[in-house]
Short mmCIF file of C-alpha atoms in Angstrom, two decimals:
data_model
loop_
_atom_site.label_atom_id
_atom_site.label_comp_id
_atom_site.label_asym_id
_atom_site.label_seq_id
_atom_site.Cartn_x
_atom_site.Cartn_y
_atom_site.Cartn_z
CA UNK J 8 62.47 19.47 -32.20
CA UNK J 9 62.36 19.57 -28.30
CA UNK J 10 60.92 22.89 -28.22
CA UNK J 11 58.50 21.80 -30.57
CA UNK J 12 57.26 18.42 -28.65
CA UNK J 13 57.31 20.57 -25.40
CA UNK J 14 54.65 22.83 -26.80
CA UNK J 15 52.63 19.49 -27.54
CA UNK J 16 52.65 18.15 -24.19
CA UNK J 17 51.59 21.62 -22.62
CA UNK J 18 49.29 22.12 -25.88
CA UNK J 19 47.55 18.13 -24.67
CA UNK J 20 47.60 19.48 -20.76
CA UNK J 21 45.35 22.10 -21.59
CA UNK J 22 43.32 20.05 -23.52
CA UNK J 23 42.72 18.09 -20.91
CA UNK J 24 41.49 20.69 -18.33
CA UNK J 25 38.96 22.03 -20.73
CA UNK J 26 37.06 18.33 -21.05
CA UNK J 27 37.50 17.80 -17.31
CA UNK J 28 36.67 20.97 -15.84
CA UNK J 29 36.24 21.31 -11.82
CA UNK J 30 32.76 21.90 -10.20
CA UNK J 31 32.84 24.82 -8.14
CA UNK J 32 30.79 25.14 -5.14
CA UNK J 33 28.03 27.56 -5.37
CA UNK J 34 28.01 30.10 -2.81
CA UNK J 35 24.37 31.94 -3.61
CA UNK J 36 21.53 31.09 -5.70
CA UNK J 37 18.05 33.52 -5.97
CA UNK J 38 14.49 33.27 -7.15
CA UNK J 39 12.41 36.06 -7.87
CA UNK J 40 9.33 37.11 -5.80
CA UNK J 41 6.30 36.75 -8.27
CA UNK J 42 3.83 39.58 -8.79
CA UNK J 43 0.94 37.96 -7.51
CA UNK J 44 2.75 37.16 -3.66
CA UNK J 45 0.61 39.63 -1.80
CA UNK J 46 -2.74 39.19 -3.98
CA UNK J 47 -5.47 36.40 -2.63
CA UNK J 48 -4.02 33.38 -4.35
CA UNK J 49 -6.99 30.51 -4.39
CA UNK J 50 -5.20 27.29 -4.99
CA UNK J 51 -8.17 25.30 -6.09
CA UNK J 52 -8.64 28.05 -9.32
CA UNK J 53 -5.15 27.88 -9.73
CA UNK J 54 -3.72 25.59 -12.49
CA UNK J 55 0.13 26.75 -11.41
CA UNK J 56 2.16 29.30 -9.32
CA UNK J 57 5.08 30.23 -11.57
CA UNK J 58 8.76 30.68 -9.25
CA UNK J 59 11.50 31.76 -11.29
CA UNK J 60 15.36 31.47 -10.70
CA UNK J 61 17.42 34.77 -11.26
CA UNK J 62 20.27 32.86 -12.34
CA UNK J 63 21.50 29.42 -12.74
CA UNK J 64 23.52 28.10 -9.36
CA UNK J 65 27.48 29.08 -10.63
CA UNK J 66 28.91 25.56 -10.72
CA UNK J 67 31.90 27.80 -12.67
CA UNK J 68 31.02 26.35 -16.33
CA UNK J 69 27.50 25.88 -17.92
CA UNK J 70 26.12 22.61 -17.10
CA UNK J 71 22.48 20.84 -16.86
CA UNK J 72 20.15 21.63 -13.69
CA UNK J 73 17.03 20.34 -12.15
CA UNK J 74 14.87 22.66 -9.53
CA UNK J 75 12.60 21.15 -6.86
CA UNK J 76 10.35 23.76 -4.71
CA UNK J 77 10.66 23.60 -0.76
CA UNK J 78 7.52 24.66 0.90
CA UNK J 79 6.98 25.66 4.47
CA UNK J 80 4.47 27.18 6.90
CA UNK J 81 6.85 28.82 8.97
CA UNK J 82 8.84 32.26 7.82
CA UNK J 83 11.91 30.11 9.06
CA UNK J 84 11.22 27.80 6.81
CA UNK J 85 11.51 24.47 9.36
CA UNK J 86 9.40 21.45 9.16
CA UNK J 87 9.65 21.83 5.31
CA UNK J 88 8.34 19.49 2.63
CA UNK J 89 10.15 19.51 -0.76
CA UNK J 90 7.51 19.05 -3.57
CA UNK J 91 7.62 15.87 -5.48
CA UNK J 92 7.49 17.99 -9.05
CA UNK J 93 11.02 18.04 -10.57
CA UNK J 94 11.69 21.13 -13.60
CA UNK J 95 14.46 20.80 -16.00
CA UNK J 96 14.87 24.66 -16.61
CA UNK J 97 14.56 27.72 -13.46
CA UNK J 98 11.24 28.50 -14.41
CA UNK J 99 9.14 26.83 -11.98
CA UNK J 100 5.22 26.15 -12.60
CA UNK J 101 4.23 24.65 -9.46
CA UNK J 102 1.13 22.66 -9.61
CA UNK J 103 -1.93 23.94 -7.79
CA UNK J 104 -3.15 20.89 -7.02
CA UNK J 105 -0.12 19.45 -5.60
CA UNK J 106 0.90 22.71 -3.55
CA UNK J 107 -2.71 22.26 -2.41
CA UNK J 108 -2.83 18.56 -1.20
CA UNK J 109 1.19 19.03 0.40
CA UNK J 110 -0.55 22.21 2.53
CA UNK J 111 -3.20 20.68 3.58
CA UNK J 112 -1.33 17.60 4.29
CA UNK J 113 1.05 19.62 6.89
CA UNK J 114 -1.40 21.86 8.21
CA UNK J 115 -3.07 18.56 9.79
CA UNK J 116 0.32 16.60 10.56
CA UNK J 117 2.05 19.35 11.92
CA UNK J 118 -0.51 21.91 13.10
CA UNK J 119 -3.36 19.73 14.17
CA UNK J 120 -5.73 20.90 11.89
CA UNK J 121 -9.28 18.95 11.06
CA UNK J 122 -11.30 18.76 7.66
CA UNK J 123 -13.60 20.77 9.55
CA UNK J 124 -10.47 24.38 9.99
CA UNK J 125 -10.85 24.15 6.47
CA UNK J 126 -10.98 26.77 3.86
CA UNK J 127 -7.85 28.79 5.53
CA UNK J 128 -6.41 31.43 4.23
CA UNK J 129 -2.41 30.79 4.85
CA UNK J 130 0.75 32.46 4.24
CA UNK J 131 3.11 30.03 2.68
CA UNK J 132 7.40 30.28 2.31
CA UNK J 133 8.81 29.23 -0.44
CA UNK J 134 12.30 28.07 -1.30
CA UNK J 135 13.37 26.47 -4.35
CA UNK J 136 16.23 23.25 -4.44
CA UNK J 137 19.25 23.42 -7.58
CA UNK J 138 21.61 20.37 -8.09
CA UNK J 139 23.44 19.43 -11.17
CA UNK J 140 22.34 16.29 -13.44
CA UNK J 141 23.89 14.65 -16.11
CA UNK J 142 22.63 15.31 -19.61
CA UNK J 143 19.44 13.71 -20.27
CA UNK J 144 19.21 12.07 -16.78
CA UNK J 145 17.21 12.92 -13.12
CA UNK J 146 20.23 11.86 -11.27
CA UNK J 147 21.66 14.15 -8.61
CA UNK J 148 25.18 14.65 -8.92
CA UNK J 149 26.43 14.27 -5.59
CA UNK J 150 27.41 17.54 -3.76
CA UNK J 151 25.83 20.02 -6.48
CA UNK J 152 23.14 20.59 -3.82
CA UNK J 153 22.05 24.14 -2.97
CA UNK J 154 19.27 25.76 -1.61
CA UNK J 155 18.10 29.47 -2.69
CA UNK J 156 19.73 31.92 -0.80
CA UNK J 157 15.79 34.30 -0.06
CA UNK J 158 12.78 32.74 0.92
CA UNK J 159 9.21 34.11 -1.24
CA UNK J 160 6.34 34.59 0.73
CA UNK J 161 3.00 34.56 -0.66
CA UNK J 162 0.99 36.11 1.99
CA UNK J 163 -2.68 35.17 1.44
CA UNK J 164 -3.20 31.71 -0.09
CA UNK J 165 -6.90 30.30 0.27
CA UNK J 166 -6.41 26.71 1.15
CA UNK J 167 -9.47 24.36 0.81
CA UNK J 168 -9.10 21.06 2.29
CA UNK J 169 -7.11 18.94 -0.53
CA UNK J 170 -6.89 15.35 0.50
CA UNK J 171 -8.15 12.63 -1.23
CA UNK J 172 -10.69 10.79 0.79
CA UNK J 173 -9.59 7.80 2.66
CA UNK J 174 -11.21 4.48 1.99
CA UNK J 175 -10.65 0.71 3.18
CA UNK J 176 -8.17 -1.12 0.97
CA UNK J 177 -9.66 -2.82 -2.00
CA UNK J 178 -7.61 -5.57 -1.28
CA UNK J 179 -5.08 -7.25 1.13
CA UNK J 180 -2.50 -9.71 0.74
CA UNK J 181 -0.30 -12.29 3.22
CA UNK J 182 3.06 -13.55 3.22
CA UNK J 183 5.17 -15.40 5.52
CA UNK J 184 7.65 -18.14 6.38
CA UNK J 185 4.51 -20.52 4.86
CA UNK J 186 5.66 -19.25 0.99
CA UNK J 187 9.16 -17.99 1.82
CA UNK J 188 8.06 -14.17 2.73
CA UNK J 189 7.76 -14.15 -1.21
CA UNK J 190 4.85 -11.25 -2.59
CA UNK J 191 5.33 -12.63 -6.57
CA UNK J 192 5.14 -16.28 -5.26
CA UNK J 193 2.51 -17.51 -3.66
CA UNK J 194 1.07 -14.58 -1.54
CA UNK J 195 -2.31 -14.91 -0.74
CA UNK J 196 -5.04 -13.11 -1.73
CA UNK J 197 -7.47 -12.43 1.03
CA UNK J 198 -11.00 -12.79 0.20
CA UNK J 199 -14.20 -10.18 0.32
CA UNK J 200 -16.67 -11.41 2.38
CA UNK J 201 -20.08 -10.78 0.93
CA UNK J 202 -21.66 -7.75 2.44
CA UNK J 203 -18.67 -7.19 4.33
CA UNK J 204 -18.08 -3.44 2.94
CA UNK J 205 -19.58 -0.61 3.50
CA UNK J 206 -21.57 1.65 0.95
CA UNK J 207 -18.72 4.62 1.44
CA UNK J 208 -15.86 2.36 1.24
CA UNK J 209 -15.10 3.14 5.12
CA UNK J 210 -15.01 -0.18 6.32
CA UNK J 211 -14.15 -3.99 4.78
CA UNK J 212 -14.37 -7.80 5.72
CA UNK J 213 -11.59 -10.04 4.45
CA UNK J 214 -10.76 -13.78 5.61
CA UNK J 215 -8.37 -16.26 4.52
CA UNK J 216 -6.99 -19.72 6.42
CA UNK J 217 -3.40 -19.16 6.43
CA UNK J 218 -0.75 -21.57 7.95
CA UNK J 219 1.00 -19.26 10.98
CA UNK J 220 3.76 -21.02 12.32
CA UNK J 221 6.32 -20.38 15.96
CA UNK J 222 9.52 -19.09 14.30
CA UNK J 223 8.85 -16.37 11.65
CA UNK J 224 4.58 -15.49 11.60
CA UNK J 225 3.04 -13.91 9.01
CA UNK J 226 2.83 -10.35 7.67
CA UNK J 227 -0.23 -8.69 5.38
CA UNK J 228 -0.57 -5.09 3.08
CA UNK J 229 -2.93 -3.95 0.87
CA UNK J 230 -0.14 -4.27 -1.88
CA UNK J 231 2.31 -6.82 -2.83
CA UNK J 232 5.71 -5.25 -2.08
CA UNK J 233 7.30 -4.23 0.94
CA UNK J 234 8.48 -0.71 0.00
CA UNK J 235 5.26 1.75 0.34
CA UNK J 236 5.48 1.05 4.43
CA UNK J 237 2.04 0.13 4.81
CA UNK J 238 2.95 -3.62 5.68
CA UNK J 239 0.70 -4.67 8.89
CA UNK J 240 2.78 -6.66 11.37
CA UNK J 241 2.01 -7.19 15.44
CA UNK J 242 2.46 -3.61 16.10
CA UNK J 243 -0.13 -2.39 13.45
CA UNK J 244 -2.87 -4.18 14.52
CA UNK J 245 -5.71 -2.17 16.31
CA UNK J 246 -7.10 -5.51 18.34
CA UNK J 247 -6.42 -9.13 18.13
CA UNK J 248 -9.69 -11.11 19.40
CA UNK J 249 -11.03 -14.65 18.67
CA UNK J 250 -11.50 -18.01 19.57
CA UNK J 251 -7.36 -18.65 19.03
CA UNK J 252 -6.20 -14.83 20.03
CA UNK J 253 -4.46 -15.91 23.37
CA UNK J 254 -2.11 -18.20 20.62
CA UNK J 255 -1.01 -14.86 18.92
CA UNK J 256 2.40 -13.21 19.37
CA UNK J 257 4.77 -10.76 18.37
CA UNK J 258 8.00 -11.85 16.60
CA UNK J 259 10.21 -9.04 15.80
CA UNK J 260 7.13 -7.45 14.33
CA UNK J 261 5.87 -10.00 12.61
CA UNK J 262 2.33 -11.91 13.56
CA UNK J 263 3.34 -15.41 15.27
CA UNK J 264 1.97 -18.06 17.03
CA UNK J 265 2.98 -19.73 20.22
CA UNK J 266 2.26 -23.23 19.21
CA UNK J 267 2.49 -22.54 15.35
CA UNK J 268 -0.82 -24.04 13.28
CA UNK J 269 -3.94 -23.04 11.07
CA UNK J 270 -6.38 -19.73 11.74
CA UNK J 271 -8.41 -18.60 10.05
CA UNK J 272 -7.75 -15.23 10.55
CA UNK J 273 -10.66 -12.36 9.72
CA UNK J 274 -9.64 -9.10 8.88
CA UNK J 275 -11.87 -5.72 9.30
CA UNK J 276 -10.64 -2.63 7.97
CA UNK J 277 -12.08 0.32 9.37
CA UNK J 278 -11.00 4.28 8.07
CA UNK J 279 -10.36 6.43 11.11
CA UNK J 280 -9.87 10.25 9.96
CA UNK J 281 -7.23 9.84 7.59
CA UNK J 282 -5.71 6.30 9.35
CA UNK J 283 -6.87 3.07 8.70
CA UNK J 284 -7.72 0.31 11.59
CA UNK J 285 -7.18 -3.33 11.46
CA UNK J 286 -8.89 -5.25 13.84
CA UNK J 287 -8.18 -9.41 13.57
CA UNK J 288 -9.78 -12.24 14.59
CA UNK J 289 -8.06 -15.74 14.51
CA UNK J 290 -10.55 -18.00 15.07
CA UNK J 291 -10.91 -22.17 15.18
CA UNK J 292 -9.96 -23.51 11.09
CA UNK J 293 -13.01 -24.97 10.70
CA UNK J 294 -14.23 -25.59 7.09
CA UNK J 295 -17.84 -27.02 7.01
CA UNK J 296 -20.04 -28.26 4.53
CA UNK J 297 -23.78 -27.42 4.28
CA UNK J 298 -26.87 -28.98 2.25
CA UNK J 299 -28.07 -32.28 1.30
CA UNK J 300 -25.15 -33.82 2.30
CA UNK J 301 -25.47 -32.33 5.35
CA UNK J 302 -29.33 -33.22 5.79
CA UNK J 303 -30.11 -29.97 5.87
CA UNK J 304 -29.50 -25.75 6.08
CA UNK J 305 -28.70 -25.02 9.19
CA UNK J 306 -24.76 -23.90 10.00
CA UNK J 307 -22.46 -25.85 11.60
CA UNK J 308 -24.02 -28.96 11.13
CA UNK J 309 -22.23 -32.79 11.74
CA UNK J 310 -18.42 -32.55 11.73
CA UNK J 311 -16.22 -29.96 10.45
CA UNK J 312 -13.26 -30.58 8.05
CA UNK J 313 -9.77 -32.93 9.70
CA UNK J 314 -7.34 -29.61 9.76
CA UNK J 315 -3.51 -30.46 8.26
CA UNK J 316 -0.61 -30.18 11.09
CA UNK J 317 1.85 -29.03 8.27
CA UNK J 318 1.36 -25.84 5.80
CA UNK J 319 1.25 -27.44 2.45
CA UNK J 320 -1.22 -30.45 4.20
CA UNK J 321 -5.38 -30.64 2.72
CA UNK J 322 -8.54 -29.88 4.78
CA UNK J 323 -10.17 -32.76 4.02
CA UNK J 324 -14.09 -33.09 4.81
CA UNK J 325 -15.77 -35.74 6.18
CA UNK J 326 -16.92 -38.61 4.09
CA UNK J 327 -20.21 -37.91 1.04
CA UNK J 328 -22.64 -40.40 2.87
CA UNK J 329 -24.63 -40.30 -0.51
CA UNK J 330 -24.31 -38.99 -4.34
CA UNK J 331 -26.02 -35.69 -5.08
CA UNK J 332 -25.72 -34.71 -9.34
CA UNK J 333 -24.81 -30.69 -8.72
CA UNK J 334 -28.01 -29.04 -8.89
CA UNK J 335 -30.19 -27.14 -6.62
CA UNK J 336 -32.86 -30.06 -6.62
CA UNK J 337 -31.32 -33.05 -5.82
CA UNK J 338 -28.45 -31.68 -4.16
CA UNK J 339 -24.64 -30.50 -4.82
CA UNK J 340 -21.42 -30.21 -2.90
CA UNK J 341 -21.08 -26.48 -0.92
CA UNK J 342 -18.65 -25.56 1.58
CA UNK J 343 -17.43 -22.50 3.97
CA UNK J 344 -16.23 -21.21 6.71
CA UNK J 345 -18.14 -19.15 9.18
CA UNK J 346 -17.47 -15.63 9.59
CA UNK J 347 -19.00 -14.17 12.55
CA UNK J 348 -22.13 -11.96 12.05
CA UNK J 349 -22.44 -13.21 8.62
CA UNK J 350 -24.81 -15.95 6.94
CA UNK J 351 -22.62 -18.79 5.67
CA UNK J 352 -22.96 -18.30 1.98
CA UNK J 353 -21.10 -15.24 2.48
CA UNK J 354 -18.12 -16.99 3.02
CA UNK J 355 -18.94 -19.90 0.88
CA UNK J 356 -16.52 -21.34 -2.04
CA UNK J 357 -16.27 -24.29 -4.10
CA UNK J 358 -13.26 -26.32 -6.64
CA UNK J 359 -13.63 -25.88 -9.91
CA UNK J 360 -10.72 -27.23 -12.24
CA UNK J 361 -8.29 -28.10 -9.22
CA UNK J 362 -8.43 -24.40 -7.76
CA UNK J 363 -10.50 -23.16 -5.12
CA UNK J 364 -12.56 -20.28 -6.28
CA UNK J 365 -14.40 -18.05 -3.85
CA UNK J 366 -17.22 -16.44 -4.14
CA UNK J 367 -16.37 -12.89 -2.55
CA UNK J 368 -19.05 -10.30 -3.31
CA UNK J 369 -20.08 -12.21 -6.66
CA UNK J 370 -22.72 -13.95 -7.41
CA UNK J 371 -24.22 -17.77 -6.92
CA UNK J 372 -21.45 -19.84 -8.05
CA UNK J 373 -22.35 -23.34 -9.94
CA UNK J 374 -23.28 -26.14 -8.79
CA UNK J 375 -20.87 -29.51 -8.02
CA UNK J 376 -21.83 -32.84 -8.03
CA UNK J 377 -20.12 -35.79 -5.74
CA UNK J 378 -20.19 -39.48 -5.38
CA UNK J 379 -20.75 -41.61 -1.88
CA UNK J 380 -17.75 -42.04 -0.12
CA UNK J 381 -15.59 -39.42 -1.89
CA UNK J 382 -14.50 -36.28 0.27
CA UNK J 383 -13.68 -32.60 -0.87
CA UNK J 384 -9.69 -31.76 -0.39
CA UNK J 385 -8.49 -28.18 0.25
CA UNK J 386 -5.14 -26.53 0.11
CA UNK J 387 -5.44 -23.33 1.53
CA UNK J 388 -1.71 -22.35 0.94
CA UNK J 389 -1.75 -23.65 -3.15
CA UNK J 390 -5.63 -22.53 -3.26
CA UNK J 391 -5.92 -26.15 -5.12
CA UNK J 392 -8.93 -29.22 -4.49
CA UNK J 393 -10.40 -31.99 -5.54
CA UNK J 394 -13.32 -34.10 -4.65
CA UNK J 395 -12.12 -37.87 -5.10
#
């Protein structure tokens, strides 16, 4: 009986080894050279490049294995970019497009090169990246990592220039200490100024009052998340100019004020190369109103709106000194804010439904009526109003 339950235990022991087996360290790991290395390889009539491993990385049991391809223009293969493709198997069909765009994309950071160098015909090293995942997964398994052994060169590769064209942001947004540095809550959407972009999308106008107070500032991007590191602080921006500029400061990188208050803050975005510029104004917050109202057309007439001293506080205009029905005839209720170099119905908005909608780059809004001795409210931080 004792010999008998001793060959269980060792019998379980083994057992246990097999489902728990130890991952060895590869030493070595080789892709082929493919036939067409020394031909002319055009990348823009190219769908794929295949690279092919000789043999799976010998972890010392068969397991799963994801490949990544490591490019470089150097036969020593530094300043290399690892491609963002990932293949589930050692046969490697590298995108043509994508081995095109990552070229051209070092051949200008690291080598200086212009749209103009380009075509180029290039040698180009290639390496190829093995780690182990788990089964069904894209996880790296932490210290399965290893790089093939030989480096491929494929001599002659025609390179056309492969970069998408750069263009101003289609939109921007701003968050700060005003809505708790939140992007889902309460960011705000800058607004188009009419006219204010170019016909090849290389430059843009935006505006937006926005509450920038003494402690924390303000930050803006042309998305709403902080995680693709094109957020513009202090040290982003290309100029700061305006009526208020002297009142702007940097706070750890953020855009602050000295004194804390409103701006209305004007944003131009212009495309340099492959970089975009932002050059800011922070001017006066000054929201007028124009029209009958106003006895007459011409900008910047009577008094401009009482500005809040607190972020969540109205712009509230001065008092309707008559009643106009909301109609082009008799009169209606129109307001703005003047953005320099532009007519003032470019910047124009109105309240419709408690929200303030802006015109942008779209048409004639409709018209609003108001009564004698009621004024037009604005919250620039909730984008709400009222005329009471």
């Amino acid at each position: 009986m004792l010999l008998a339950l001793s060959m269980c235990i060792f019998s379980a022991c083994d057992d246990d080894r097999d489902l728990n087996p130890v991952i060895k360290e590869p030493t070595a790991f080789y892709i082929n050279t493919p036939a067409i290395a020394n031909s002319l390889i055009d990348l823009a009539n190219s769908d794929k490049i295949v690279l092919t491993a000789k043999s799976q990385p010998n972890y010392g049991f068969p397991t799963y294995v994801n490949y990544k391809v490591i490019v470089s223009l150097n036969a020593d293969m530094s300043n290399a970019v690892e491609l963002d493709q990932i293949f589930r198997s050692g046969e490697m069909e590298i995108d043509g497009n994508t081995l095109a765009s990552a070229l051209t994309n070092m051949e200008c950071d690291q080598k200086g090169k212009e749209e103009a160098d380009f075509p180029m015909t290039i040698p180009v090293y290639l390496q190829a990246r093995a780690y182990m995942v788990p089964s069904g997964s894209n996880d790296e398994v932490e210290g399965t990592s290893i790089v093939s052994t030989n480096v491929v060169t494929l001599s002659q590769v025609y390179l056309e220039y492969s970069l998408p064209a750069v263009h101003a942001p289609e939109d921007l947004y701003i968050v700060g200490k005003f809505n708790g540095w939140s992007w889902a809550d309460g960011a705000l959407t800058m607004v188009h100024t009419y006219d204010g972009r170019s016909a090849d999308d290389s430059k843009d106008v935006f505006w937006h009052m926005v509450y920038i107070d003494n402690e924390q500032g303000i930050k803006f991007n042309k998305v709403k998340n902080w995680d693709d590191g094109t957020e513009v602080g202090y040290n982003q921006l290309n100029s700061i100019t305006g009526d208020l500029a002297s009142e702007i400061v940097d706070n750890g990188g953020n855009i602050a004020s000295s004194v804390g208050g409103w701006y209305l803050m004007i944003v131009t975005t212009t495309v340099s190369g492959r970089d975009i510029l932002y050059d800011v104004q922070f001017n006066k917050p000054q929201v007028w109103l124009i029209g009958v109202l106003m006895g007459g057309w011409d900008e910047l007439m009577g008094e401009p709106f009482s500005v809040p001293e607190t972020a969540d506080g109205d712009f509230v205009s001065p008092e309707f000194t008559l009643s106009v029905p909301g109609n082009d005839t008799d009169g209606c209720v129109r307001a703005y804010v003047k953005i320099p170099g532009f007519d003032w119905w470019k910047s124009e908005f109105m309240v419709f439904d408690n929200a303030i909608v802006y015109r942008g780059t779209g048409g004639d809004q409709e018209r609003v009526g108001g009564e004698a001795g009621q004024h037009l409210y604005l919250n620039f931080t909730k984008e709400t109003g009222s005329i009471k």
